[in-house]
Tab-separated table of C-alpha atoms in Angstrom:
chain	number	residue	atom	x	y	z
A	1	MET	CA	-160.832	99.517	158.502
A	2	LYS	CA	-161.850	96.332	156.901
A	3	LYS	CA	-163.217	97.772	154.128
A	4	ILE	CA	-159.663	99.596	153.179
A	5	PHE	CA	-158.021	95.697	153.984
A	6	THR	CA	-160.302	94.126	151.729
A	7	LEU	CA	-159.998	96.772	148.943
A	8	LEU	CA	-155.940	96.227	148.880
A	9	ALA	CA	-156.265	92.771	148.827
A	10	VAL	CA	-158.188	92.715	145.667
A	11	ILE	CA	-155.355	94.896	144.114
A	12	MET	CA	-152.636	92.814	145.179
A	13	ALA	CA	-154.391	89.498	144.048
A	14	SER	CA	-155.019	91.290	140.365
A	15	LEU	CA	-151.387	93.211	140.644
A	16	THR	CA	-149.365	89.424	141.500
A	17	ALA	CA	-152.125	87.644	138.513
A	18	MET	CA	-150.468	89.902	136.166
A	19	ALA	CA	-146.872	90.034	137.298
A	20	GLN	CA	-146.078	86.821	134.616
A	21	THR	CA	-148.431	87.754	131.595
A	22	THR	CA	-148.995	86.452	127.924
A	23	PHE	CA	-150.876	88.258	125.189
A	24	TYR	CA	-151.513	88.479	121.498
A	25	GLY	CA	-151.982	90.295	118.938
A	26	THR	CA	-150.868	92.683	116.178
A	27	TRP	CA	-147.071	94.718	115.206
A	28	LYS	CA	-147.503	97.764	112.931
A	29	ASN	CA	-145.675	100.968	112.201
A	30	ASN	CA	-147.110	104.096	111.326
A	31	SER	CA	-144.877	104.113	108.129
A	32	ASN	CA	-146.390	101.107	106.470
A	33	SER	CA	-143.070	100.078	105.261
A	34	PHE	CA	-143.463	96.180	106.761
A	35	PRO	CA	-146.000	93.914	106.785
A	36	SER	CA	-147.884	93.869	109.928
A	37	PHE	CA	-148.094	90.340	111.570
A	38	ASP	CA	-149.558	88.677	114.873
A	39	ASN	CA	-147.418	87.063	117.451
A	40	TYR	CA	-147.167	86.587	121.691
A	41	VAL	CA	-145.659	89.901	124.437
A	42	GLU	CA	-144.976	87.925	127.105
A	43	VAL	CA	-144.744	90.256	130.457
A	44	THR	CA	-142.733	90.309	133.630
A	45	VAL	CA	-143.552	93.313	136.002
A	46	ASN	CA	-140.613	92.638	138.718
A	47	ASP	CA	-140.685	93.729	142.318
A	48	ASN	CA	-138.321	96.928	141.853
A	49	GLY	CA	-140.476	98.811	139.588
A	50	THR	CA	-139.246	97.326	136.146
A	51	SER	CA	-140.758	94.872	133.858
A	52	THR	CA	-139.340	92.250	131.606
A	53	ILE	CA	-141.164	92.643	128.062
A	54	VAL	CA	-140.418	89.054	126.069
A	55	LEU	CA	-141.568	89.520	122.266
A	56	LYS	CA	-141.734	86.591	119.763
A	57	ASN	CA	-141.146	86.211	116.699
A	58	ILE	CA	-140.375	89.411	115.379
A	59	VAL	CA	-139.859	90.047	112.249
A	60	PHE	CA	-139.779	93.949	110.985
A	61	GLY	CA	-138.916	94.578	107.254
A	62	ASN	CA	-135.597	93.425	106.535
A	63	ASP	CA	-134.701	93.324	110.761
A	64	ILE	CA	-135.844	89.415	111.563
A	65	LEU	CA	-134.800	89.963	115.102
A	66	GLY	CA	-136.705	86.610	116.192
A	67	THR	CA	-136.868	86.916	120.101
A	68	ILE	CA	-136.518	89.870	122.173
A	69	THR	CA	-135.686	90.317	125.496
A	70	LEU	CA	-136.641	93.871	127.098
A	71	ASN	CA	-134.905	94.624	130.482
A	72	ASN	CA	-135.160	97.483	132.465
A	73	VAL	CA	-138.629	98.685	131.094
A	74	SER	CA	-139.517	101.398	134.040
A	75	THR	CA	-142.720	100.107	135.384
A	76	GLU	CA	-145.275	102.465	137.280
A	77	GLN	CA	-148.522	101.782	139.129
A	78	ASN	CA	-151.683	102.902	137.906
A	79	GLY	CA	-154.560	101.113	139.476
A	80	THR	CA	-154.501	97.770	138.697
A	81	GLY	CA	-152.768	98.408	135.827
A	82	TYR	CA	-149.227	99.399	134.952
A	83	SER	CA	-147.798	102.482	132.769
A	84	PHE	CA	-144.014	101.097	131.036
A	85	SER	CA	-141.447	103.609	130.076
A	86	MET	CA	-138.385	102.856	127.915
A	87	GLY	CA	-136.171	104.957	127.799
A	88	SER	CA	-132.056	104.928	128.423
A	89	LYS	CA	-131.753	102.046	130.954
A	90	THR	CA	-133.744	99.497	128.734
A	91	THR	CA	-131.744	97.022	126.651
A	92	PHE	CA	-132.346	94.181	124.510
A	93	ASP	CA	-131.172	90.896	124.027
A	94	ILE	CA	-131.470	89.144	119.955
A	95	THR	CA	-131.332	85.195	120.834
A	96	GLU	CA	-132.297	84.257	117.501
A	97	GLY	CA	-133.395	85.904	114.027
A	98	ASN	CA	-129.880	87.374	111.686
A	99	MET	CA	-128.755	89.494	113.879
A	100	SER	CA	-128.626	86.823	117.196
A	101	GLY	CA	-126.538	87.951	119.970
A	102	VAL	CA	-126.629	91.634	118.891
A	103	THR	CA	-127.480	94.161	121.565
A	104	LYS	CA	-128.690	97.585	121.976
A	105	GLY	CA	-128.354	100.502	123.588
A	106	SER	CA	-131.047	102.306	123.584
A	107	PHE	CA	-134.828	100.769	123.476
A	108	GLU	CA	-137.034	103.846	123.259
A	109	GLY	CA	-141.449	103.488	123.751
A	110	TRP	CA	-143.682	103.345	126.064
A	111	GLY	CA	-146.681	101.032	127.643
A	112	THR	CA	-149.906	100.375	129.689
A	113	MET	CA	-151.505	96.720	130.379
A	114	ASP	CA	-154.346	96.435	132.543
A	115	GLY	CA	-156.258	93.060	133.225
A	116	GLU	CA	-156.878	92.202	129.283
A	117	ASN	CA	-155.012	94.226	127.108
A	118	LEU	CA	-151.291	95.039	126.711
A	119	GLN	CA	-150.604	98.119	123.825
A	120	LEU	CA	-146.695	99.293	123.241
A	121	THR	CA	-144.814	101.791	121.260
A	122	ALA	CA	-141.476	102.134	120.649
A	123	ASN	CA	-138.733	103.425	118.902
A	124	TYR	CA	-135.743	101.337	118.213
A	125	PHE	CA	-132.700	101.949	115.471
A	126	ASP	CA	-132.775	100.117	112.152
A	127	TYR	CA	-129.192	98.218	112.571
A	128	GLY	CA	-126.870	99.297	110.885
A	129	THR	CA	-128.242	102.804	110.439
A	130	THR	CA	-129.536	106.088	112.224
A	131	SER	CA	-132.727	105.603	110.654
A	132	LEU	CA	-135.585	105.301	113.571
A	133	ARG	CA	-138.373	102.795	113.193
A	134	TYR	CA	-141.700	103.223	115.121
A	135	VAL	CA	-143.714	99.915	115.713
A	136	LYS	CA	-146.775	99.565	118.082
A	137	PHE	CA	-148.300	96.213	119.248
A	138	ASN	CA	-151.914	95.951	120.363
A	139	GLY	CA	-153.155	92.347	122.249
A	140	THR	CA	-155.492	90.617	124.192
A	141	LYS	CA	-154.322	88.341	127.408
A	142	VAL	CA	-154.521	84.822	126.427
A	143	GLN	CA	-154.751	81.735	129.327
A	144	THR	CA	-151.795	79.442	127.622
A	145	LYS	CA	-149.104	80.287	124.759
A	146	PRO	CA	-149.514	77.269	122.305
A	147	ASP	CA	-145.991	76.070	120.957
A	148	GLY	CA	-145.183	77.755	117.705
A	149	PRO	CA	-142.284	77.220	116.007
A	150	THR	CA	-139.453	80.282	116.241
A	151	ILE	CA	-137.227	81.587	113.738
A	152	VAL	CA	-133.976	79.627	113.409
A	153	GLU	CA	-132.367	81.340	110.575
A	154	THR	CA	-132.563	84.223	108.243
A	155	GLU	CA	-130.397	85.221	105.288
A	156	THR	CA	-131.395	88.496	102.974
A	157	PHE	CA	-130.722	88.426	99.513
A	158	SER	CA	-130.511	90.543	97.217
A	159	SER	CA	-131.236	90.892	93.131
A	160	ASP	CA	-133.452	92.042	90.330
A	161	LEU	CA	-137.507	90.989	90.278
A	162	LEU	CA	-138.457	90.407	87.085
A	163	THR	CA	-142.656	90.150	87.671
A	164	SER	CA	-145.493	89.067	84.286
A	165	THR	CA	-148.794	89.727	84.694
A	166	ALA	CA	-151.463	88.058	82.574
A	167	ALA	CA	-151.734	90.235	80.007
A	168	GLY	CA	-148.262	89.511	79.314
A	169	ASP	CA	-146.669	92.679	80.225
A	170	THR	CA	-143.369	92.876	82.194
A	171	LYS	CA	-141.103	94.523	84.333
A	172	THR	CA	-137.793	95.160	85.828
A	173	THR	CA	-137.276	95.506	90.070
A	174	LYS	CA	-133.502	95.904	90.395
A	175	ASN	CA	-132.258	95.278	94.236
A	176	ALA	CA	-135.269	93.887	94.574
A	177	ASN	CA	-134.992	91.413	98.124
A	178	ALA	CA	-135.907	87.430	98.889
A	179	ILE	CA	-135.872	87.129	103.140
A	180	LEU	CA	-135.618	83.590	103.292
A	181	SER	CA	-136.714	82.184	107.121
A	182	LYS	CA	-136.141	79.180	108.481
A	183	TYR	CA	-138.256	77.835	111.681
A	184	SER	CA	-138.373	75.915	113.990
A	185	ASP	CA	-140.543	73.129	112.774
A	186	ASN	CA	-138.094	72.596	109.590
A	187	THR	CA	-140.596	75.392	107.228
A	188	TYR	CA	-139.412	78.781	105.541
A	189	SER	CA	-141.277	81.636	104.824
A	190	LEU	CA	-139.848	83.594	101.997
A	191	THR	CA	-140.285	87.404	101.327
A	192	LEU	CA	-140.519	89.103	98.205
A	193	LYS	CA	-139.880	92.865	98.452
A	194	PRO	CA	-141.088	95.476	96.504
A	195	VAL	CA	-142.947	93.021	94.192
A	196	GLU	CA	-143.782	95.891	91.627
A	197	THR	CA	-145.600	95.146	87.978
A	198	ALA	CA	-146.757	96.827	84.976
A	199	ASP	CA	-150.520	97.367	86.549
A	200	ALA	CA	-149.841	98.100	90.336
A	201	SER	CA	-147.503	98.012	93.544
A	202	TYR	CA	-147.653	95.090	95.693
A	203	GLY	CA	-145.371	96.043	98.509
A	204	ALA	CA	-144.325	92.968	100.356
A	205	ILE	CA	-145.463	89.428	99.669
A	206	THR	CA	-144.716	86.415	102.364
A	207	PHE	CA	-145.173	82.490	101.155
A	208	SER	CA	-145.393	80.309	104.764
A	209	GLY	CA	-145.198	76.913	105.619
A	210	LEU	CA	-142.245	76.056	102.476
A	211	GLY	CA	-141.277	72.725	103.022
A	212	PHE	CA	-138.184	71.927	101.735
A	213	GLU	CA	-135.281	69.313	100.807
A	214	GLU	CA	-131.609	68.611	100.526
A	215	GLU	CA	-129.578	67.093	97.646
A	216	GLU	CA	-125.815	67.960	96.751
A	217	GLY	CA	-125.325	70.158	98.449
A	218	GLU	CA	-128.446	72.526	97.289
A	219	THR	CA	-131.290	73.457	98.719
A	220	TYR	CA	-134.958	72.898	97.554
A	221	ILE	CA	-137.736	74.724	98.716
A	222	SER	CA	-141.618	74.346	97.451
A	223	GLY	CA	-145.227	75.221	98.093
A	224	TYR	CA	-148.604	75.529	97.221
A	225	VAL	CA	-149.891	78.545	100.134
A	226	ASP	CA	-151.458	80.768	101.183
A	227	ALA	CA	-149.929	84.867	100.222
A	228	THR	CA	-150.043	87.408	102.480
A	229	THR	CA	-149.419	91.571	102.225
A	230	GLU	CA	-149.360	94.634	103.538
A	231	GLU	CA	-152.803	96.792	104.584
A	232	THR	CA	-152.241	99.010	101.752
A	233	SER	CA	-151.720	96.201	99.162
A	234	PRO	CA	-154.187	96.418	96.052
A	235	LEU	CA	-154.161	91.768	97.613
A	236	TYR	CA	-155.190	92.514	100.912
A	237	GLY	CA	-158.194	90.800	102.044
A	238	LYS	CA	-158.048	88.593	98.880
A	239	ASN	CA	-157.555	84.990	98.708
A	240	ILE	CA	-154.198	84.825	97.225
A	241	LYS	CA	-152.682	81.994	96.457
A	242	GLY	CA	-148.441	80.928	96.454
A	243	ASP	CA	-147.377	78.712	93.995
A	244	LEU	CA	-143.113	78.785	94.611
A	245	SER	CA	-140.184	76.954	93.908
A	246	ALA	CA	-136.594	77.941	95.122
A	247	VAL	CA	-133.150	76.605	94.850
A	248	ILE	CA	-130.268	77.661	97.233
A	249	ASN	CA	-127.248	76.046	95.066
A	250	VAL	CA	-123.902	75.448	96.279
A	251	ASP	CA	-122.890	79.166	95.846
A	252	GLY	CA	-125.004	80.052	98.442
A	253	ASN	CA	-127.283	82.024	95.551
A	254	LEU	CA	-130.944	82.177	95.813
A	255	MET	CA	-133.150	81.182	92.656
A	256	VAL	CA	-137.015	81.775	92.988
A	257	TYR	CA	-139.813	81.568	90.637
A	258	ALA	CA	-142.972	82.018	91.870
A	259	MET	CA	-147.207	82.767	90.481
A	260	LEU	CA	-149.433	84.326	92.317
A	261	VAL	CA	-153.157	83.623	91.586
A	262	ASP	CA	-156.804	85.278	93.281
A	263	MET	CA	-159.142	82.037	94.023
A	264	ASP	CA	-162.097	84.110	93.160
A	265	ASP	CA	-160.311	85.608	90.067
A	266	GLU	CA	-159.323	83.298	87.060
A	267	ASN	CA	-158.198	86.986	85.217
A	268	PHE	CA	-155.408	87.563	87.634
A	269	ASN	CA	-151.896	85.833	87.877
A	270	VAL	CA	-148.823	86.858	88.181
A	271	GLU	CA	-145.322	85.826	87.558
A	272	MET	CA	-142.940	86.241	89.634
A	273	GLN	CA	-138.579	85.421	89.096
A	274	PHE	CA	-136.028	86.536	91.103
A	275	GLY	CA	-131.987	86.090	91.281
A	276	LYS	CA	-129.768	83.770	89.410
A	277	GLU	CA	-127.057	81.459	88.773
A	278	GLU	CA	-123.421	83.308	88.472
A	279	GLU	CA	-123.273	83.170	84.945
A	280	GLU	CA	-121.780	79.913	83.730
A	281	PRO	CA	-118.294	80.592	81.508
A	282	PHE	CA	-119.019	79.258	77.864
A	283	GLU	CA	-116.726	76.600	76.844
A	284	PRO	CA	-114.416	78.859	73.621
A	285	VAL	CA	-116.143	78.525	70.788
A	286	SER	CA	-114.483	78.646	67.038
A	287	MET	CA	-115.760	79.028	63.459
A	288	ALA	CA	-113.674	79.030	59.952
A	289	GLY	CA	-114.343	82.438	58.301
A	290	THR	CA	-112.355	85.376	55.889
A	291	LEU	CA	-110.905	87.649	57.649
A	292	SER	CA	-110.985	90.636	54.879
A	293	SER	CA	-108.839	94.054	55.843
A	294	PHE	CA	-108.760	97.446	54.049
A	295	SER	CA	-107.205	100.476	54.111
A	296	ARG	CA	-106.870	103.752	52.438
A	297	THR	CA	-103.280	105.020	52.075
A	298	ASP	CA	-101.493	108.051	49.770
A	299	ASP	CA	-100.262	105.524	47.781
A	300	GLY	CA	-104.320	104.367	46.715
A	301	ASP	CA	-106.623	102.132	48.601
A	302	VAL	CA	-105.461	98.560	49.758
A	303	SER	CA	-106.887	95.245	50.741
A	304	ASP	CA	-106.693	91.708	51.664
A	305	GLN	CA	-108.558	88.501	51.946
A	306	LYS	CA	-107.497	85.489	53.805
A	307	PRO	CA	-108.855	82.223	55.459
A	308	SER	CA	-109.018	82.844	59.279
A	309	VAL	CA	-110.211	81.055	61.855
A	310	LEU	CA	-112.123	83.077	64.408
A	311	THR	CA	-112.628	81.668	68.582
A	312	ILE	CA	-114.192	82.984	71.433
A	313	THR	CA	-113.354	82.645	75.227
A	314	ASP	CA	-115.663	84.215	77.695
A	315	GLU	CA	-113.498	86.652	80.540
A	316	GLY	CA	-116.782	86.624	82.449
A	317	GLU	CA	-119.179	89.196	83.201
A	318	GLY	CA	-120.005	89.919	80.153
A	319	LYS	CA	-116.883	90.089	78.297
A	320	CYS	CA	-115.337	87.658	76.787
A	321	THR	CA	-111.370	87.580	73.893
A	322	LEU	CA	-111.990	87.450	70.471
A	323	THR	CA	-108.898	85.530	68.501
A	324	MET	CA	-109.073	85.831	64.631
A	325	THR	CA	-105.871	83.786	62.540
A	326	GLU	CA	-103.961	85.191	59.500
A	327	GLY	CA	-104.135	88.841	60.046
A	328	THR	CA	-102.316	90.708	57.322
A	329	LEU	CA	-101.448	94.883	57.172
A	330	PRO	CA	-102.282	95.275	53.311
A	331	GLY	CA	-100.671	96.526	51.000
A	332	THR	CA	-97.486	95.233	52.947
A	333	THR	CA	-95.549	91.950	53.757
A	334	LEU	CA	-96.052	92.204	56.978
A	335	SER	CA	-97.681	88.647	59.148
A	336	LEU	CA	-100.050	89.530	61.955
A	337	GLY	CA	-100.680	86.264	62.183
A	338	THR	CA	-103.082	85.927	65.135
A	339	ILE	CA	-105.297	88.761	66.555
A	340	THR	CA	-105.749	89.200	70.162
A	341	ILE	CA	-108.708	91.336	71.194
A	342	PRO	CA	-109.374	91.563	75.000
A	343	SER	CA	-112.679	93.063	76.772
A	344	VAL	CA	-115.406	93.119	74.088
A	345	ALA	CA	-118.567	92.950	75.274
A	346	TYR	CA	-121.491	90.440	74.588
A	347	GLU	CA	-124.647	90.057	75.053
A	348	ALA	CA	-127.013	87.612	73.859
A	349	ASP	CA	-130.659	87.687	72.747
A	350	GLU	CA	-132.200	83.914	73.191
A	351	ALA	CA	-135.483	84.377	71.320
A	352	THR	CA	-132.681	84.356	68.073
A	353	ALA	CA	-129.545	82.805	68.996
A	354	THR	CA	-127.738	85.437	68.550
A	355	MET	CA	-124.680	87.521	70.266
A	356	ASN	CA	-123.834	90.652	69.656
A	357	LEU	CA	-120.466	91.947	70.338
A	358	SER	CA	-119.227	95.567	70.851
A	359	SER	CA	-116.162	97.240	72.004
A	360	GLY	CA	-114.589	100.602	72.262
A	361	LYS	CA	-110.244	101.743	72.553
A	362	VAL	CA	-108.861	98.349	73.213
A	363	GLU	CA	-105.332	97.324	72.920
A	364	ALA	CA	-105.168	94.358	71.435
A	365	THR	CA	-101.849	91.782	70.817
A	366	THR	CA	-100.570	90.283	67.737
A	367	GLU	CA	-97.752	87.992	66.622
A	368	CYS	CA	-95.917	90.073	64.635
A	369	ALA	CA	-92.864	90.062	64.304
A	370	HIS	CA	-92.145	94.133	63.954
A	371	PRO	CA	-92.355	95.825	67.407
A	372	PHE	CA	-93.762	98.135	65.726
A	373	TYR	CA	-96.671	96.276	65.205
A	374	LYS	CA	-97.044	94.437	68.246
A	375	THR	CA	-99.367	95.947	70.201
A	376	MET	CA	-102.418	98.319	68.183
A	377	THR	CA	-104.923	100.298	68.938
A	378	VAL	CA	-108.295	98.925	67.984
A	379	ASN	CA	-110.578	102.215	67.759
A	380	SER	CA	-113.751	100.302	68.193
A	381	LEU	CA	-115.629	96.566	67.355
A	382	SER	CA	-119.065	95.770	66.648
A	383	GLY	CA	-120.750	92.381	65.250
A	384	SER	CA	-123.382	89.542	65.723
A	385	ILE	CA	-122.916	85.732	66.123
A	386	THR	CA	-126.325	84.076	64.974
A	387	VAL	CA	-126.338	79.758	65.810
A	388	LYS	CA	-128.570	78.323	62.258
A	389	ILE	CA	-129.664	74.952	64.269
A	390	ASP	CA	-128.978	72.138	61.561
A	391	GLU	CA	-132.362	69.827	62.633
A	392	ASN	CA	-131.041	66.818	60.935
A	393	SER	CA	-127.581	66.946	62.677
A	394	GLU	CA	-126.860	66.695	66.825
A	395	ASP	CA	-123.084	67.384	65.908
A	396	ASN	CA	-122.936	71.032	64.065
A	397	ASP	CA	-124.539	74.382	64.593
A	398	GLN	CA	-124.488	76.773	61.754
A	399	VAL	CA	-123.700	80.391	62.389
A	400	SER	CA	-123.316	83.433	60.632
A	401	ALA	CA	-120.886	85.868	61.709
A	402	ASN	CA	-120.474	89.506	60.510
A	403	ILE	CA	-117.577	91.436	62.673
A	404	THR	CA	-115.643	94.529	61.699
A	405	PHE	CA	-113.237	96.741	64.032
A	406	SER	CA	-111.031	99.182	62.785
A	407	VAL	CA	-106.915	99.453	64.105
A	408	ASP	CA	-104.837	101.845	63.998
A	409	ASN	CA	-101.472	101.622	61.689
A	410	ASN	CA	-98.987	103.093	64.137
A	411	GLY	CA	-100.751	106.455	63.617
A	412	THR	CA	-99.986	106.924	59.779
A	413	GLU	CA	-103.463	105.299	58.579
A	414	THR	CA	-106.982	103.422	60.087
A	415	VAL	CA	-107.223	99.456	58.519
A	416	GLU	CA	-111.175	98.189	58.679
A	417	TYR	CA	-110.975	95.025	59.155
A	418	THR	CA	-114.260	92.335	58.725
A	419	PHE	CA	-114.387	89.007	60.126
A	420	SER	CA	-117.169	86.934	58.209
A	421	THR	CA	-118.322	83.654	58.187
A	422	ASN	CA	-121.569	81.065	57.021
A	423	GLY	CA	-119.964	77.829	58.312
A	424	TYR	CA	-120.370	75.309	61.306
A	425	VAL	CA	-119.175	75.768	65.412
A	426	THR	CA	-116.485	73.859	66.984
A	427	GLY	CA	-115.939	72.868	70.390
A	428	VAL	CA	-118.646	71.626	73.581
A	429	ASP	CA	-121.879	73.511	72.366
A	430	THR	CA	-123.193	70.449	69.854
A	431	VAL	CA	-126.915	70.577	69.473
A	432	LYS	CA	-128.670	67.433	71.653
A	433	LYS	CA	-131.589	66.989	73.097
A	434	ALA	CA	-132.293	66.744	76.838
A	435	ASP	CA	-133.172	63.624	78.521
A	436	GLY	CA	-134.088	63.057	81.691
A	437	SER	CA	-130.325	63.275	82.756
A	438	VAL	CA	-131.048	67.428	82.720
A	439	LYS	CA	-129.834	68.913	85.923
A	440	HIS	CA	-129.506	72.513	85.339
A	441	ILE	CA	-131.094	74.739	82.404
A	442	TYR	CA	-129.261	78.570	81.564
A	443	THR	CA	-130.088	80.626	78.811
A	444	ILE	CA	-127.721	81.897	76.473
A	445	SER	CA	-126.408	84.411	78.364
A	446	GLY	CA	-125.980	81.840	82.041
A	447	ILE	CA	-128.985	83.044	83.450
A	448	ALA	CA	-130.224	80.254	85.467
A	449	THR	CA	-134.267	78.886	84.608
A	450	THR	CA	-136.282	76.626	86.195
A	451	GLN	CA	-138.354	75.722	82.163
A	452	MET	CA	-137.203	75.914	78.558
A	453	GLN	CA	-137.497	78.589	76.861
A	454	ARG	CA	-137.508	80.082	72.964
A	455	GLY	CA	-134.496	80.216	71.528
A	456	VAL	CA	-131.002	78.349	72.402
A	457	ASN	CA	-131.188	76.916	76.271
A	458	ILE	CA	-127.441	75.726	77.736
A	459	VAL	CA	-128.390	72.126	79.347
A	460	ARG	CA	-125.562	70.648	81.769
A	461	HIS	CA	-126.226	67.143	82.866
A	462	ALA	CA	-125.977	64.964	86.049
A	463	ASP	CA	-122.832	63.540	84.522
A	464	GLY	CA	-121.661	67.258	84.081
A	465	THR	CA	-121.519	67.476	80.076
A	466	VAL	CA	-123.105	70.412	78.914
A	467	THR	CA	-125.740	70.670	75.909
A	468	LYS	CA	-127.804	72.851	73.992
A	469	VAL	CA	-131.594	72.811	73.185
A	470	VAL	CA	-133.754	74.812	70.959
A	471	LYS	CA	-136.859	75.762	71.594
A	472	ARG	CA	-139.060	76.706	69.335
């Protein structure tokens, strides 16, 4: 009898000691859809056949869950250890991360715990979807848990990710994600996924321990830090460093530039650029030129040619409005005055400082007194405007333009128009050299960049002025 009581005392002492236990280990999932990571799990065995399990600093892919508290985990004694079952009665509370305060209705899973080890396997519904995530934890008991930083704020951004290899090969990944997490020790981590280059797929890449500073409503994040990857990545286990700089502007947009290097392979590097600023609309730009018109009628070919001024006004989202003065209908005495053509698409080629214009069928308006010609259908429009830098002047940009479009003459004939010029741009976009007051740099198409690009650069200075700088 004494031996029995002694054995029971040993078992009870073991169970009591394990009632509140901390384990440190690794989280993984079967499909490798998120990077493995290490953290702490705390287990408290209750006296009512349940346990409370606390998961620390949880980041399952896009689900930044912070601290999760699992309640009502069914618990059975198994010798000197326990077995766990998480079912319909198990709930979890999220107190940090990007889903703070969310309570799930169910969390399915199971696990075992003994004096030294903890294994957990769980299924949970991805937030906002009906897909299940399968996660596993394997940890070892630790005596004390250091006070490590916890996630206090997380935000996910979506944009294009441009990569460039050491050989100069580029690739653009549409709708990539950047997951930015702020920690309680005032550092940031940033995960880019998926990182695809012309040579390989690297999956998710995480930069941790990034510092930051705030200035005039913008947050600047930077650091030269270790870069970690998923186990399935070709970079896993290599000595990879990342030099990263990022900014969250006053509009809440994220722009990231990062360089990956392999400290053991001097021939390896990957440049990454994520996100862009909202495109800054350019100020209206005008140029003098000639508007020629031509039509083939039953009475023969007729044409006209008038001095004209072309003005380009940005509509945003890659569209602009063109106006051309002194419009005429050849072979008539009618004056169209200013012809206004909306919704013209434009694309900018930074390397050649050229704006390419195109449009399908749109309704143009005129200043004609005749009611039939107050509106005219433009069938198609195409052309380009190229800036030629006058290096001897800081006040003018020489431009050449050639724009053609056709108009229905009240359904009876087609009039072909051509605007051409080889003159000078007027407006705010004058050429000046950048100085120390530069605040932001944009390409000619409005994409923010951290350094001067070859071709035309739009420079916004600290005093609010805008200049154009050419890098050859």
